[in-house]
Amino acid sequence: GLHIEMRSSTMFGSSTNYAAARLLGASRDDPVMIKARRFIKDNGGAVGVPPWGKFWLSVLGCYDWDGFNSVFPEIWLFPELVPFHPSRWWCHCRMVYLPMAYCYANRIVGKITDLVSELREELYAEPYHEINWKNHRDSLAKCDEYTDSNWLLKSLFLLANTYERCVIPYFRKRASDFILEYVRAEDKQTNSIDIGPVNKAMNALVIWHADGPDSKSFEAHVDRLWDYLWLAEDGLKMQGYNGSQLWDTTFGVMAILETENLNPVEFSDCIRKAYHYMDITQSEADVPQRHRFYRHISKGGWPFSTKDHGWPIADTTAHALEAVLLSHKSGIIRNEISNSRLFDAVNILLSYQNKDGGWATYENTRGGEWLEMLNPSAVFDKIMIDYSYTELSSSVVQALQCFTKMYPNHRTEEIRLSVRRGVDLIKSQQRDDGSW
């Protein structure tokens, strides 16, 4: 399946895990591999793997790039005014599409080893060299269908695939160069952790191709792979983020300091340590060249996990601000986090508010919901733009209210209007049965 709790098998999960297991030394004659291979071939073979699977198998050399719909790297050269420019997409989607476009532009393929040749035989229901790859650009196994294709996406793929027949080298190189610059910027801004594990792995591929496997930049990527790996009783896994350290810390602090009939002094050492972590994790400056790389302001925000990761998030910032304010109010710590830094946190929270009155995750909602029609993943939904969420909006409203009680004269009217709009959005999202 797509993840460890998924009950139904998919071509995406089966083919990529099969390839990974073989690369890690599993024998093709292992009973588990025989069973997986039977499922893959019974469902038409890996030609029906979704786009992300096509990507990874192409890089490995077990799928042909001709069977991949154009990622059209030149879109990064379009002016930002274009309504479907990548800068308008949700940042996680944007940061995955970025290195994917570089790999596609340069047709990156690893060494064709004996094992890769064996995988070419094992993953398909017909001989590898007889497959008409172009006919399988849109092929998708029935078990992987989640979102429907549509006329707009099909039309754009038709145009982009037609362009691939007569690519203009000048524009392809310019696009590839900008993408590489952008990847390097993301690596630098996040200390090679990157926003998530998917673009982390893809960025590493880009750097491996551009700088070589022995370069310091690629070694930096290898060093930070451990941020995503965790060993459990059933084996080694890669998690969906590099942790939730700051998030968990803020909830712990609030749980202690908001508990009635509990003496905070008994937890003074715990609160001091947690406060120190919140102190050192806050972003105190915007990332360099943020406009060039479509970044929202960072100053004053808190990331979900660590300072090294560095991407601030609205509700994480809200919870951290509230936890810091409660810590100050408790009187058991020295106020190391200055008023100016608290004001910066309020500023970024106010800047995050969307036109509908709510708050999204990392950035404002930059595009219309119609952009979901351009979602090429086939296995994910609601990924093209950042949306206003009830939980996020509630967190920010509560933090702003907490701040106003302690700093009633700071941007009072702005905060009052912001809170009112936020509450209106939350009310509008309530279901008929009273739930959210």
XYZ file of C-alpha atoms in Angstrom:
436
model
C 0.000 0.000 0.000
C 0.886 3.663 0.188
C 1.747 3.477 3.896
C 2.021 0.875 6.664
C -1.604 1.200 7.806
C -3.133 0.907 4.337
C -5.198 -2.268 4.024
C -5.290 -2.591 0.237
C -2.305 -3.218 -2.022
C -1.289 -0.721 -4.700
C 1.007 -0.812 -7.695
C 2.846 2.205 -6.285
C 3.628 0.548 -2.979
C 4.247 -2.898 -4.427
C 6.564 -2.000 -7.318
C 8.687 0.548 -5.444
C 8.997 -1.634 -2.341
C 9.803 -4.623 -4.513
C 12.605 -2.697 -6.213
C 13.886 -1.371 -2.879
C 13.879 -4.823 -1.291
C 15.834 -6.265 -4.217
C 18.358 -3.426 -3.997
C 18.775 -4.197 -0.297
C 19.626 -7.811 -1.052
C 16.326 -9.694 -1.117
C 16.359 -12.681 -3.436
C 13.880 -12.891 -6.279
C 13.122 -16.388 -5.006
C 12.139 -15.212 -1.538
C 8.480 -16.247 -0.939
C 7.567 -12.649 -0.108
C 9.094 -11.422 -3.368
C 7.369 -14.139 -5.374
C 4.035 -13.102 -3.882
C 4.700 -9.414 -4.595
C 5.810 -10.150 -8.154
C 2.636 -12.118 -8.760
C 0.521 -9.171 -7.597
C 2.459 -6.746 -9.804
C 2.136 -8.857 -12.947
C -1.469 -9.854 -12.281
C -2.322 -6.151 -12.211
C -0.646 -5.338 -15.520
C 2.921 -4.760 -14.416
C 4.732 -1.609 -13.344
C 3.636 0.256 -16.486
C 0.582 1.087 -14.363
C 2.513 2.605 -11.489
C 1.437 6.215 -10.683
C 3.659 9.167 -11.705
C 5.766 9.206 -8.535
C 6.489 5.507 -9.066
C 7.285 6.098 -12.726
C 9.746 8.765 -11.589
C 11.680 6.571 -9.154
C 11.764 3.589 -11.485
C 12.983 5.856 -14.323
C 15.861 7.132 -12.207
C 16.732 3.569 -11.244
C 16.688 2.499 -14.899
C 13.665 0.214 -14.537
C 11.264 2.436 -16.466
C 11.858 4.558 -19.553
C 11.589 8.352 -19.323
C 9.595 8.220 -22.590
C 6.777 6.695 -20.554
C 6.630 9.753 -18.316
C 4.403 12.745 -19.067
C 6.478 15.888 -19.541
C 7.248 17.698 -16.284
C 7.886 20.778 -18.452
C 10.835 22.352 -16.600
C 10.399 25.582 -18.576
C 7.376 26.471 -16.450
C 9.850 27.863 -13.899
C 10.777 30.545 -16.439
C 7.194 31.796 -16.703
C 6.331 35.117 -15.031
C 4.772 34.762 -11.588
C 1.638 36.482 -12.873
C 0.725 33.275 -14.706
C -2.136 31.804 -12.612
C -0.644 28.286 -12.602
C 2.967 29.320 -11.881
C 4.613 26.952 -9.342
C 4.996 29.820 -6.866
C 1.212 29.623 -6.399
C 1.257 25.962 -5.405
C 1.392 24.529 -1.897
C 5.043 24.552 -0.879
C 5.267 20.754 -0.397
C 3.951 20.219 -3.924
C 6.230 22.936 -5.288
C 9.339 21.564 -3.595
C 8.706 18.038 -4.936
C 7.983 19.216 -8.483
C 11.230 21.246 -8.431
C 13.849 18.442 -8.299
C 11.568 16.151 -10.293
C 11.704 18.701 -13.128
C 15.513 18.764 -12.984
C 15.755 14.974 -13.110
C 13.345 14.928 -16.049
C 15.175 17.718 -17.895
C 18.465 15.844 -17.577
C 16.967 12.335 -17.951
C 18.909 11.128 -14.932
C 19.380 7.352 -14.932
C 21.605 5.275 -12.676
C 24.028 2.626 -13.840
C 22.313 -0.314 -15.535
C 23.658 -3.154 -13.404
C 22.809 -6.849 -13.586
C 20.314 -6.308 -10.768
C 18.605 -3.470 -12.638
C 18.370 -5.704 -15.700
C 16.756 -8.393 -13.545
C 14.266 -5.871 -12.183
C 13.349 -4.907 -15.735
C 12.300 -8.494 -16.252
C 10.601 -8.953 -12.872
C 8.445 -5.815 -12.795
C 6.619 -6.200 -16.107
C 4.127 -8.556 -17.683
C 5.860 -8.305 -21.074
C 9.506 -8.094 -22.207
C 10.983 -4.734 -21.172
C 12.424 -3.851 -24.591
C 9.111 -4.544 -26.336
C 7.127 -2.066 -24.250
C 5.809 0.983 -26.097
C 6.575 3.446 -23.316
C 4.806 6.448 -24.810
C 1.553 4.501 -24.713
C 1.880 4.128 -20.950
C 2.313 7.751 -19.913
C -1.225 7.779 -18.571
C -1.410 4.122 -17.595
C -2.598 3.640 -14.037
C -3.407 0.396 -12.278
C -7.018 0.170 -11.123
C -5.900 -0.373 -7.532
C -4.099 2.992 -7.520
C -6.898 5.202 -8.808
C -7.734 7.944 -6.319
C -8.232 11.157 -8.270
C -9.794 11.417 -11.717
C -7.978 12.851 -14.699
C -9.671 15.771 -16.441
C -9.721 17.605 -19.737
C -7.475 20.457 -18.564
C -4.692 18.214 -17.285
C -4.891 16.016 -20.382
C -4.719 19.079 -22.640
C -1.671 20.475 -20.851
C 0.073 17.104 -20.978
C -0.641 16.957 -24.720
C 0.942 20.378 -25.223
C 3.927 19.628 -22.987
C 4.567 16.227 -24.570
C 4.374 17.822 -28.022
C 6.947 20.408 -26.937
C 9.305 17.586 -25.921
C 9.625 16.669 -29.602
C 11.191 20.046 -30.377
C 12.677 21.262 -27.091
C 14.474 24.596 -27.383
C 17.889 23.881 -25.802
C 18.393 27.480 -24.632
C 15.205 27.501 -22.566
C 15.724 23.955 -21.294
C 19.192 24.877 -20.023
C 17.958 28.107 -18.433
C 15.196 26.214 -16.671
C 17.558 23.485 -15.518
C 20.062 26.056 -14.219
C 17.400 27.932 -12.255
C 16.029 24.716 -10.782
C 19.525 23.723 -9.659
C 20.003 27.148 -8.082
C 16.667 26.773 -6.308
C 17.546 23.271 -5.055
C 20.832 24.579 -3.672
C 18.974 27.415 -1.944
C 16.522 24.980 -0.335
C 19.414 22.802 0.814
C 21.219 25.781 2.310
C 18.107 27.167 4.013
C 17.331 23.803 5.633
C 20.869 22.492 6.227
C 20.215 19.748 3.645
C 17.182 18.465 5.589
C 14.727 20.040 3.116
C 11.038 20.576 3.748
C 10.178 16.864 3.720
C 11.560 13.396 2.970
C 10.276 13.239 -0.614
C 12.045 16.335 -1.901
C 14.970 15.487 0.396
C 15.609 12.294 -1.569
C 15.008 14.037 -4.899
C 17.261 16.977 -4.017
C 19.980 14.484 -3.139
C 19.619 12.996 -6.632
C 19.963 16.445 -8.177
C 23.128 17.197 -6.203
C 24.535 13.746 -6.971
C 24.064 14.491 -10.671
C 25.309 18.087 -10.568
C 28.226 17.804 -8.122
C 29.093 14.121 -8.057
C 28.871 11.393 -5.396
C 32.119 12.485 -3.710
C 31.182 16.157 -3.376
C 30.751 17.839 -0.003
C 27.263 18.942 -1.000
C 26.184 15.345 -1.602
C 27.882 14.174 1.600
C 25.864 16.823 3.445
C 22.707 15.212 2.066
C 23.797 11.756 3.169
C 24.581 13.051 6.670
C 21.064 14.434 7.089
C 19.245 11.307 5.900
C 19.362 10.169 9.513
C 17.012 13.009 10.455
C 14.204 11.089 8.760
C 15.059 7.512 9.710
C 13.769 5.724 12.797
C 14.206 2.159 13.928
C 11.156 0.369 15.324
C 10.510 -3.211 16.392
C 9.443 -4.059 12.836
C 12.367 -2.442 11.060
C 13.805 0.819 9.761
C 11.371 3.413 8.430
C 11.528 6.856 6.912
C 9.077 9.228 8.545
C 7.075 11.984 6.893
C 8.965 14.804 8.614
C 12.218 15.184 10.539
C 10.269 15.092 13.798
C 7.761 17.116 15.793
C 10.128 18.392 18.455
C 8.957 22.008 18.747
C 5.294 21.067 18.323
C 5.436 18.483 21.119
C 7.394 20.819 23.377
C 4.812 23.590 23.144
C 1.936 21.257 23.975
C 3.852 19.894 26.944
C 4.444 23.393 28.299
C 0.821 24.436 27.816
C -0.455 21.228 29.408
C 1.582 21.886 32.553
C 0.948 25.605 32.859
C -2.780 25.443 32.094
C -3.536 22.649 34.567
C -5.567 23.824 37.550
C -4.465 23.063 41.134
C -0.972 22.231 39.923
C 2.064 23.983 41.345
C 4.218 25.096 38.357
C 7.245 25.374 40.645
C 7.323 21.584 40.871
C 7.941 21.549 37.122
C 10.325 24.519 37.030
C 13.298 22.534 35.702
C 11.124 20.970 33.001
C 9.698 24.347 31.970
C 13.157 25.962 31.844
C 14.479 23.262 29.533
C 11.425 23.459 27.277
C 11.613 27.252 27.250
C 15.269 27.066 26.225
C 14.330 24.862 23.273
C 11.624 27.288 22.193
C 14.125 30.135 22.575
C 16.766 28.618 20.303
C 14.274 27.341 17.709
C 12.525 30.580 16.732
C 13.475 32.009 13.330
C 15.085 35.401 13.832
C 15.543 36.345 10.164
C 14.000 35.772 6.757
C 15.755 33.387 4.395
C 18.125 35.018 1.870
C 16.588 35.967 -1.483
C 13.169 34.916 -0.265
C 11.363 36.673 -3.124
C 13.459 34.904 -5.747
C 12.560 31.542 -4.249
C 8.925 32.339 -3.409
C 9.338 32.114 0.363
C 7.019 33.741 2.892
C 8.621 35.765 5.671
C 10.238 33.610 8.367
C 11.271 36.113 11.020
C 9.387 35.486 14.251
C 8.039 32.084 13.231
C 8.637 28.657 14.701
C 9.120 25.444 12.680
C 7.324 22.193 13.442
C 10.528 20.414 14.362
C 13.980 21.974 14.574
C 15.848 25.198 13.877
C 17.919 23.386 11.252
C 14.755 22.529 9.307
C 13.587 26.095 9.603
C 10.304 26.241 7.635
C 7.914 28.160 9.962
C 4.293 27.035 10.227
C 1.268 29.042 11.340
C -0.132 26.814 14.080
C 3.302 25.814 15.363
C 4.135 29.501 15.700
C 0.808 30.084 17.439
C 1.363 27.291 19.956
C 4.947 28.383 20.601
C 3.877 31.985 21.161
C 1.195 30.897 23.617
C 3.595 28.559 25.435
C 6.184 31.334 25.749
C 3.577 33.784 27.050
C 2.373 31.266 29.636
C 5.984 30.617 30.651
C 6.550 34.333 31.185
C 3.334 34.594 33.153
C 4.320 31.689 35.417
C 7.241 33.648 36.858
C 9.489 30.588 37.043
C 11.794 31.485 34.147
C 13.849 34.472 33.065
C 12.337 36.150 30.030
C 15.070 35.350 27.516
C 12.674 35.822 24.601
C 12.323 39.585 24.233
C 9.184 41.572 23.532
C 10.477 42.383 20.060
C 10.661 38.671 19.239
C 7.123 38.180 20.512
C 6.036 41.072 18.310
C 7.758 39.379 15.353
C 5.734 36.235 16.070
C 2.516 38.249 16.075
C 3.566 39.900 12.831
C 4.091 36.623 10.999
C 0.787 35.256 12.334
C -1.053 38.299 11.030
C 0.748 37.988 7.691
C -0.373 34.355 7.360
C -4.086 35.226 7.419
C -5.878 34.443 4.164
C -8.486 36.530 2.394
C -11.226 34.226 3.716
C -10.165 35.008 7.287
C -8.522 31.664 7.988
C -4.976 30.392 8.209
C -3.197 27.796 6.094
C 0.051 25.982 6.933
C 3.335 27.467 5.669
C 2.123 30.289 3.458
C -0.967 32.156 2.373
C -3.290 30.482 -0.101
C -1.718 31.688 -3.352
C -3.922 30.135 -6.004
C -7.489 29.108 -6.717
C -8.919 25.694 -5.926
C -9.200 25.103 -9.684
C -5.460 24.358 -9.594
C -6.406 20.942 -8.195
C -7.342 20.114 -11.789
C -3.599 20.195 -12.518
C -2.784 17.614 -9.837
C -0.813 14.944 -11.741
C -0.141 12.591 -8.810
C -3.245 10.370 -9.263
C -2.833 9.095 -5.673
C -3.129 12.302 -3.607
C -5.838 14.934 -3.361
C -5.934 18.544 -2.160
C -2.196 19.037 -2.646
C -1.944 21.848 -5.179
C -2.643 24.819 -2.900
C -2.543 25.599 0.811
C -6.008 25.797 2.373
C -7.469 27.542 5.419
C -7.960 24.914 8.113
C -10.163 24.944 11.204
C -7.424 23.645 13.505
C -4.831 26.116 12.276
C -7.230 29.029 12.432
C -8.345 28.079 15.941
C -4.735 27.852 17.139
C -3.832 31.280 15.798
C -6.977 32.930 17.175
C -6.253 31.512 20.639
C -2.624 32.654 20.524
C -3.553 36.182 19.442
C -6.145 36.384 22.215
C -3.577 35.232 24.761
C -1.096 37.819 23.480
C -3.617 40.670 23.611
C -4.354 39.984 27.273
C -0.683 40.492 28.126
C 0.097 43.202 25.553
C -3.175 45.128 25.131
C -1.551 48.106 23.389
C 0.316 46.315 20.593
C -1.459 46.413 17.199
C -4.711 46.191 19.105
C -7.132 46.998 16.312
C -5.353 44.790 13.762
C -5.466 41.836 16.132
C -9.117 42.457 17.010
C -10.135 42.476 13.346
C -7.948 39.459 12.593
C -9.497 37.456 15.423
C -13.015 38.388 14.372
C -12.388 37.300 10.788
C -10.802 34.082 12.030
C -13.753 33.263 14.264
C -16.141 33.942 11.387
C -14.221 31.471 9.222
C -14.268 28.829 11.956
C -18.020 29.241 12.397
C -18.579 28.941 8.655
C -16.719 25.607 8.594
C -18.903 24.010 11.262
C -20.982 21.062 10.059
C -24.731 20.777 10.447
C -24.345 18.269 13.298
C -22.246 20.772 15.251
C -18.862 19.172 14.628
C -15.840 20.352 12.673
